[in-house]
mmCIF file of C-alpha atoms and ligand atoms in Angstrom:
data_model
loop_
_atom_site.group_PDB
_atom_site.id
_atom_site.type_symbol
_atom_site.label_atom_id
_atom_site.label_comp_id
_atom_site.label_asym_id
_atom_site.label_seq_id
_atom_site.Cartn_x
_atom_site.Cartn_y
_atom_site.Cartn_z
ATOM 1 C CA MET A 1 14.853 13.619 10.109
ATOM 2 C CA ASP A 2 15.208 9.943 9.181
ATOM 3 C CA GLN A 3 11.774 8.274 9.253
ATOM 4 C CA ASN A 4 13.191 5.151 10.915
ATOM 5 C CA ILE A 5 14.469 7.207 13.839
ATOM 6 C CA LEU A 6 10.994 8.762 14.210
ATOM 7 C CA LYS A 7 9.422 5.288 14.190
ATOM 8 C CA GLN A 8 11.821 4.142 16.923
ATOM 9 C CA GLN A 9 11.057 7.282 18.946
ATOM 10 C CA VAL A 10 7.293 6.910 18.711
ATOM 11 C CA ALA A 11 7.533 3.207 19.578
ATOM 12 C CA ALA A 12 9.547 4.174 22.664
ATOM 13 C CA ALA A 13 6.843 6.696 23.593
ATOM 14 C CA ALA A 14 4.207 3.937 23.391
ATOM 15 C CA ILE A 15 6.353 1.705 25.618
ATOM 16 C CA GLU A 16 6.622 4.575 28.096
ATOM 17 C CA TYR A 17 2.832 5.110 27.918
ATOM 18 C CA ILE A 18 1.925 1.506 28.766
ATOM 19 C CA THR A 19 4.761 0.577 31.152
ATOM 20 C CA PRO A 20 3.221 1.972 34.379
ATOM 21 C CA HIS A 21 0.046 -0.053 33.676
ATOM 22 C CA LEU A 22 1.650 -3.448 32.950
ATOM 23 C CA ARG A 23 0.430 -6.406 35.030
ATOM 24 C CA GLU A 24 1.395 -10.068 35.036
ATOM 25 C CA ASP A 25 -2.005 -11.110 33.656
ATOM 26 C CA MET A 26 -2.240 -8.390 30.979
ATOM 27 C CA ILE A 27 -2.790 -9.083 27.287
ATOM 28 C CA ILE A 28 -1.627 -6.389 24.841
ATOM 29 C CA GLY A 29 -2.986 -5.979 21.304
ATOM 30 C CA VAL A 30 -0.246 -5.500 18.738
ATOM 31 C CA GLY A 31 -0.579 -4.120 15.215
ATOM 32 C CA THR A 32 1.186 -4.575 11.919
ATOM 33 C CA GLY A 33 3.721 -2.642 9.841
ATOM 34 C CA SER A 34 7.158 -1.094 10.211
ATOM 35 C CA THR A 35 6.191 1.192 13.124
ATOM 36 C CA ALA A 36 4.462 -1.673 14.938
ATOM 37 C CA ASN A 37 7.613 -3.743 14.336
ATOM 38 C CA CYS A 38 9.678 -1.113 16.190
ATOM 39 C CA PHE A 39 7.176 -1.396 19.045
ATOM 40 C CA ILE A 40 7.391 -5.215 19.061
ATOM 41 C CA ASP A 41 11.194 -5.122 19.202
ATOM 42 C CA GLN A 42 11.130 -2.719 22.161
ATOM 43 C CA LEU A 43 8.360 -4.662 23.917
ATOM 44 C CA ALA A 44 10.666 -7.699 24.050
ATOM 45 C CA ALA A 45 12.622 -6.174 26.953
ATOM 46 C CA LEU A 46 9.406 -6.084 29.037
ATOM 47 C CA ARG A 47 8.180 -9.582 28.191
ATOM 48 C CA HIS A 48 8.231 -10.808 31.797
ATOM 49 C CA ARG A 49 5.979 -7.958 32.955
ATOM 50 C CA PHE A 50 2.789 -9.013 31.112
ATOM 51 C CA ASP A 51 1.120 -12.285 30.086
ATOM 52 C CA GLY A 52 1.109 -12.071 26.301
ATOM 53 C CA THR A 53 -0.299 -10.480 23.168
ATOM 54 C CA VAL A 54 -2.902 -10.766 20.447
ATOM 55 C CA ALA A 55 -1.462 -9.980 17.004
ATOM 56 C CA SER A 56 -3.279 -8.346 14.091
ATOM 57 C CA SER A 57 -1.388 -10.399 11.472
ATOM 58 C CA GLU A 58 0.574 -13.590 10.978
ATOM 59 C CA ALA A 59 3.685 -11.455 10.325
ATOM 60 C CA SER A 60 3.410 -9.686 13.686
ATOM 61 C CA ALA A 61 2.646 -12.969 15.441
ATOM 62 C CA GLU A 62 5.855 -14.445 14.026
ATOM 63 C CA ARG A 63 7.889 -11.429 15.094
ATOM 64 C CA LEU A 64 6.424 -11.503 18.614
ATOM 65 C CA LYS A 65 7.130 -15.229 18.957
ATOM 66 C CA SER A 66 10.694 -14.750 17.712
ATOM 67 C CA HIS A 67 11.210 -12.540 20.778
ATOM 68 C CA GLY A 68 9.714 -15.183 23.087
ATOM 69 C CA ILE A 69 6.500 -13.163 23.571
ATOM 70 C CA PRO A 70 3.384 -15.393 23.806
ATOM 71 C CA VAL A 71 0.657 -14.776 21.189
ATOM 72 C CA TYR A 72 -2.919 -15.731 22.036
ATOM 73 C CA ASP A 73 -5.970 -16.389 19.896
ATOM 74 C CA LEU A 74 -8.370 -13.468 20.365
ATOM 75 C CA ASN A 75 -11.141 -15.945 21.187
ATOM 76 C CA SER A 76 -9.402 -16.802 24.454
ATOM 77 C CA VAL A 77 -9.046 -13.156 25.527
ATOM 78 C CA LYS A 78 -11.703 -11.174 27.403
ATOM 79 C CA GLU A 79 -9.884 -8.001 28.331
ATOM 80 C CA MET A 80 -7.268 -5.986 26.537
ATOM 81 C CA PRO A 81 -6.353 -2.570 27.953
ATOM 82 C CA PHE A 82 -4.220 -1.453 24.987
ATOM 83 C CA TYR A 83 -3.929 -1.941 21.234
ATOM 84 C CA ILE A 84 -0.832 -0.340 19.688
ATOM 85 C CA ASP A 85 -0.574 0.106 15.934
ATOM 86 C CA GLY A 86 0.565 2.462 13.185
ATOM 87 C CA ALA A 87 -1.480 4.159 10.454
ATOM 88 C CA ASP A 88 -1.146 5.248 6.848
ATOM 89 C CA GLU A 89 -2.958 8.546 7.479
ATOM 90 C CA THR A 90 -4.473 10.289 10.468
ATOM 91 C CA ASN A 91 -6.381 13.530 10.869
ATOM 92 C CA ALA A 92 -6.573 15.693 14.004
ATOM 93 C CA GLN A 93 -9.772 13.881 15.060
ATOM 94 C CA LEU A 94 -7.706 10.646 15.193
ATOM 95 C CA GLU A 95 -9.699 9.158 12.321
ATOM 96 C CA LEU A 96 -7.354 6.903 10.385
ATOM 97 C CA ILE A 97 -6.692 5.182 7.100
ATOM 98 C CA LYS A 98 -5.034 1.813 7.684
ATOM 99 C CA GLY A 99 -4.353 -1.321 5.680
ATOM 100 C CA GLY A 100 -1.199 -0.471 3.750
ATOM 101 C CA GLY A 101 0.070 -3.818 5.027
ATOM 102 C CA ALA A 102 -3.216 -5.569 4.100
ATOM 103 C CA ALA A 103 -3.965 -6.373 7.767
ATOM 104 C CA LEU A 104 -6.899 -3.950 8.159
ATOM 105 C CA THR A 105 -9.600 -6.485 9.081
ATOM 106 C CA ARG A 106 -7.702 -8.124 11.922
ATOM 107 C CA GLU A 107 -6.458 -4.690 12.989
ATOM 108 C CA LYS A 108 -10.016 -3.408 13.248
ATOM 109 C CA ILE A 109 -11.143 -6.493 15.159
ATOM 110 C CA VAL A 110 -8.321 -6.361 17.708
ATOM 111 C CA ALA A 111 -8.659 -2.572 18.082
ATOM 112 C CA SER A 112 -12.393 -2.978 18.746
ATOM 113 C CA VAL A 113 -11.731 -5.257 21.716
ATOM 114 C CA ALA A 114 -9.110 -3.002 23.325
ATOM 115 C CA ARG A 115 -10.056 -0.289 25.789
ATOM 116 C CA GLU A 116 -7.531 2.145 24.273
ATOM 117 C CA PHE A 117 -6.161 2.226 20.738
ATOM 118 C CA ILE A 118 -2.785 3.949 20.866
ATOM 119 C CA CYS A 119 -1.865 4.963 17.343
ATOM 120 C CA ILE A 120 1.864 5.489 16.722
ATOM 121 C CA ALA A 121 2.990 7.444 13.669
ATOM 122 C CA ASP A 122 5.479 9.944 12.391
ATOM 123 C CA GLU A 123 4.274 13.412 11.457
ATOM 124 C CA SER A 124 4.270 12.642 7.704
ATOM 125 C CA LYS A 125 1.055 10.671 8.386
ATOM 126 C CA LEU A 126 -0.897 13.677 9.730
ATOM 127 C CA VAL A 127 -3.221 15.200 7.103
ATOM 128 C CA GLN A 128 -6.014 17.762 7.115
ATOM 129 C CA ARG A 129 -8.355 15.571 5.110
ATOM 130 C CA LEU A 130 -8.110 11.800 4.760
ATOM 131 C CA GLY A 131 -7.903 10.274 1.301
ATOM 132 C CA LYS A 132 -4.631 11.148 -0.343
ATOM 133 C CA TYR A 133 -3.488 7.673 0.684
ATOM 134 C CA PRO A 134 -5.627 5.173 -1.282
ATOM 135 C CA LEU A 135 -8.218 3.525 0.944
ATOM 136 C CA PRO A 136 -7.637 -0.256 1.264
ATOM 137 C CA VAL A 137 -10.768 -2.416 1.096
ATOM 138 C CA GLU A 138 -10.647 -6.156 1.871
ATOM 139 C CA VAL A 139 -12.970 -8.043 -0.480
ATOM 140 C CA ILE A 140 -14.114 -11.671 -0.887
ATOM 141 C CA PRO A 141 -12.383 -12.739 -4.156
ATOM 142 C CA MET A 142 -15.587 -13.587 -6.130
ATOM 143 C CA ALA A 143 -16.966 -10.086 -5.453
ATOM 144 C CA ARG A 144 -13.916 -8.183 -6.737
ATOM 145 C CA SER A 145 -15.438 -6.721 -9.911
ATOM 146 C CA ALA A 146 -18.886 -6.101 -8.436
ATOM 147 C CA VAL A 147 -17.422 -4.259 -5.450
ATOM 148 C CA ALA A 148 -15.107 -2.279 -7.745
ATOM 149 C CA ARG A 149 -18.096 -1.071 -9.804
ATOM 150 C CA THR A 150 -19.911 0.102 -6.679
ATOM 151 C CA LEU A 151 -16.785 1.897 -5.436
ATOM 152 C CA VAL A 152 -16.696 3.787 -8.749
ATOM 153 C CA GLN A 153 -20.321 4.883 -8.122
ATOM 154 C CA LEU A 154 -19.141 6.243 -4.745
ATOM 155 C CA GLY A 155 -16.620 8.425 -6.601
ATOM 156 C CA GLY A 156 -13.520 6.277 -6.105
ATOM 157 C CA THR A 157 -11.022 4.734 -8.491
ATOM 158 C CA PRO A 158 -10.319 1.196 -7.258
ATOM 159 C CA ALA A 159 -7.135 -0.687 -8.126
ATOM 160 C CA TRP A 160 -6.643 -4.386 -7.401
ATOM 161 C CA ARG A 161 -3.509 -4.962 -5.298
ATOM 162 C CA GLU A 162 -2.477 -7.886 -7.477
ATOM 163 C CA GLY A 163 -0.437 -10.674 -5.940
ATOM 164 C CA VAL A 164 -1.621 -9.854 -2.410
ATOM 165 C CA THR A 165 -3.799 -12.285 -0.436
ATOM 166 C CA THR A 166 -4.762 -11.247 3.083
ATOM 167 C CA ASP A 167 -4.295 -13.488 6.140
ATOM 168 C CA ASN A 168 -8.045 -14.183 5.746
ATOM 169 C CA GLY A 169 -7.674 -15.410 2.136
ATOM 170 C CA ASN A 170 -9.177 -12.319 0.507
ATOM 171 C CA ILE A 171 -8.035 -9.619 -1.932
ATOM 172 C CA ILE A 172 -7.417 -5.892 -1.484
ATOM 173 C CA LEU A 173 -8.806 -3.067 -3.603
ATOM 174 C CA ASP A 174 -6.986 0.259 -3.070
ATOM 175 C CA VAL A 175 -9.397 3.115 -3.708
ATOM 176 C CA TYR A 176 -7.961 6.358 -5.083
ATOM 177 C CA ASP A 177 -9.633 9.755 -5.568
ATOM 178 C CA LEU A 178 -12.080 9.538 -2.663
ATOM 179 C CA ASN A 179 -13.227 12.855 -1.300
ATOM 180 C CA ILE A 180 -13.519 11.924 2.372
ATOM 181 C CA VAL A 181 -15.629 14.623 4.005
ATOM 182 C CA ASP A 182 -17.569 12.449 6.443
ATOM 183 C CA ALA A 183 -15.282 9.521 7.284
ATOM 184 C CA PRO A 184 -17.703 7.567 9.571
ATOM 185 C CA GLN A 185 -20.448 7.806 6.927
ATOM 186 C CA LEU A 186 -18.122 6.578 4.145
ATOM 187 C CA GLU A 187 -16.795 3.801 6.385
ATOM 188 C CA SER A 188 -20.360 2.483 6.863
ATOM 189 C CA ALA A 189 -21.317 2.935 3.213
ATOM 190 C CA ILE A 190 -18.336 0.896 1.974
ATOM 191 C CA ASN A 191 -18.807 -1.786 4.630
ATOM 192 C CA ASP A 192 -22.418 -2.179 3.427
ATOM 193 C CA ILE A 193 -21.361 -3.267 -0.085
ATOM 194 C CA PRO A 194 -21.946 -7.029 -0.410
ATOM 195 C CA GLY A 195 -18.568 -8.773 -0.665
ATOM 196 C CA VAL A 196 -16.682 -6.179 1.369
ATOM 197 C CA VAL A 197 -15.126 -7.657 4.497
ATOM 198 C CA THR A 198 -14.054 -4.299 5.853
ATOM 199 C CA ASN A 199 -12.384 -1.087 4.761
ATOM 200 C CA GLY A 200 -9.372 0.725 6.154
ATOM 201 C CA LEU A 201 -11.212 3.732 7.575
ATOM 202 C CA PHE A 202 -11.024 3.757 11.361
ATOM 203 C CA ALA A 203 -13.494 6.587 11.947
ATOM 204 C CA ILE A 204 -16.567 5.046 13.583
ATOM 205 C CA GLN A 205 -14.129 3.900 16.252
ATOM 206 C CA PRO A 206 -11.072 6.150 15.849
ATOM 207 C CA ALA A 207 -7.822 5.926 17.821
ATOM 208 C CA SER A 208 -8.038 6.912 21.494
ATOM 209 C CA VAL A 209 -4.579 8.454 21.609
ATOM 210 C CA LEU A 210 -2.201 9.490 18.846
ATOM 211 C CA LEU A 211 1.524 9.564 19.551
ATOM 212 C CA LEU A 212 3.083 11.560 16.735
ATOM 213 C CA ALA A 213 6.848 11.769 16.260
ATOM 214 C CA GLY A 214 8.406 14.813 14.610
ATOM 215 C CA VAL A 215 11.578 16.876 14.634
ATOM 216 C CA ASN A 216 10.583 18.411 17.975
ATOM 217 C CA GLY A 217 9.914 15.089 19.708
ATOM 218 C CA VAL A 218 6.755 13.060 20.280
ATOM 219 C CA GLN A 219 3.446 14.838 20.864
ATOM 220 C CA LYS A 220 0.398 13.199 22.366
ATOM 221 C CA LEU A 221 -2.975 14.017 20.781
ATOM 222 C CA THR A 222 -6.316 12.908 22.182
ATOM 223 C CA ARG A 223 -9.826 13.435 20.901
HETATM 224 C C1 5RP B 1 -0.989 -2.391 8.096
HETATM 225 C C2 5RP B 1 -1.250 -1.027 8.585
HETATM 226 C C3 5RP B 1 -0.100 -0.230 9.093
HETATM 227 O O1 5RP B 1 -0.380 0.216 10.384
HETATM 228 C C4 5RP B 1 0.109 0.949 8.194
HETATM 229 O O2 5RP B 1 0.271 0.471 6.868
HETATM 230 C C5 5RP B 1 1.333 1.757 8.613
HETATM 231 O O3 5RP B 1 2.487 1.026 8.362
HETATM 232 P P1 5RP B 1 3.932 1.607 8.646
HETATM 233 O O4 5RP B 1 4.075 1.695 10.133
HETATM 234 O O5 5RP B 1 4.853 0.587 8.015
HETATM 235 O O6 5RP B 1 4.040 2.949 7.967
HETATM 236 O O7 5RP B 1 -2.358 -0.526 8.604
HETATM 237 O O8 5RP B 1 -2.139 -2.983 7.538
#
């Protein structure tokens, strides 16, 4: 089945999931990427039923605003019941690899504030073991080579995503060949490297709910 149709279907399932809970004063966390874009476009029809959003990237903020949906600075938000975002890979434990769109740091921050992280994906993203998709790592530019050398010691093969600057002014290293057996442990180990802002493993705080679209419809997985 066409992947775009699956993305539309899973976005619709997320809309259905949050709709009964919407309140006039509610702030919704919104992710980044093509699946999140489907969600944003469908959220537009409900824009009078909640207060506004916090976006995980400048691109999503622009798309939300183009629909007339208010976007708030996270610093002005105390409570966020839901964060809705896609993923590059997920396992059955709802541990994720994210950051294909280079927005991983803001995604992790916004997800950490939300009570529930609803991950929306098509079934091509479900894997037994994480790591076939190269792990994005956001790095302070001056630390690029030093961090790359340490990632090699951890068994990875880092590649600089040349030409890409994150919304935070940093660079991305995509790490191939990682054997991800213990995702929370690797997430901490990479975050501990000086110069790393964050990495795209969402395992210490995985998704709360995974909505997964496939040929037989959308299934809901929880931990
Ligand atoms: C962006 C992300 C995205 O959620 C991830 O890349 C999935 O994108 P898409 O929905 O386009 O497949 O982490 O940084």
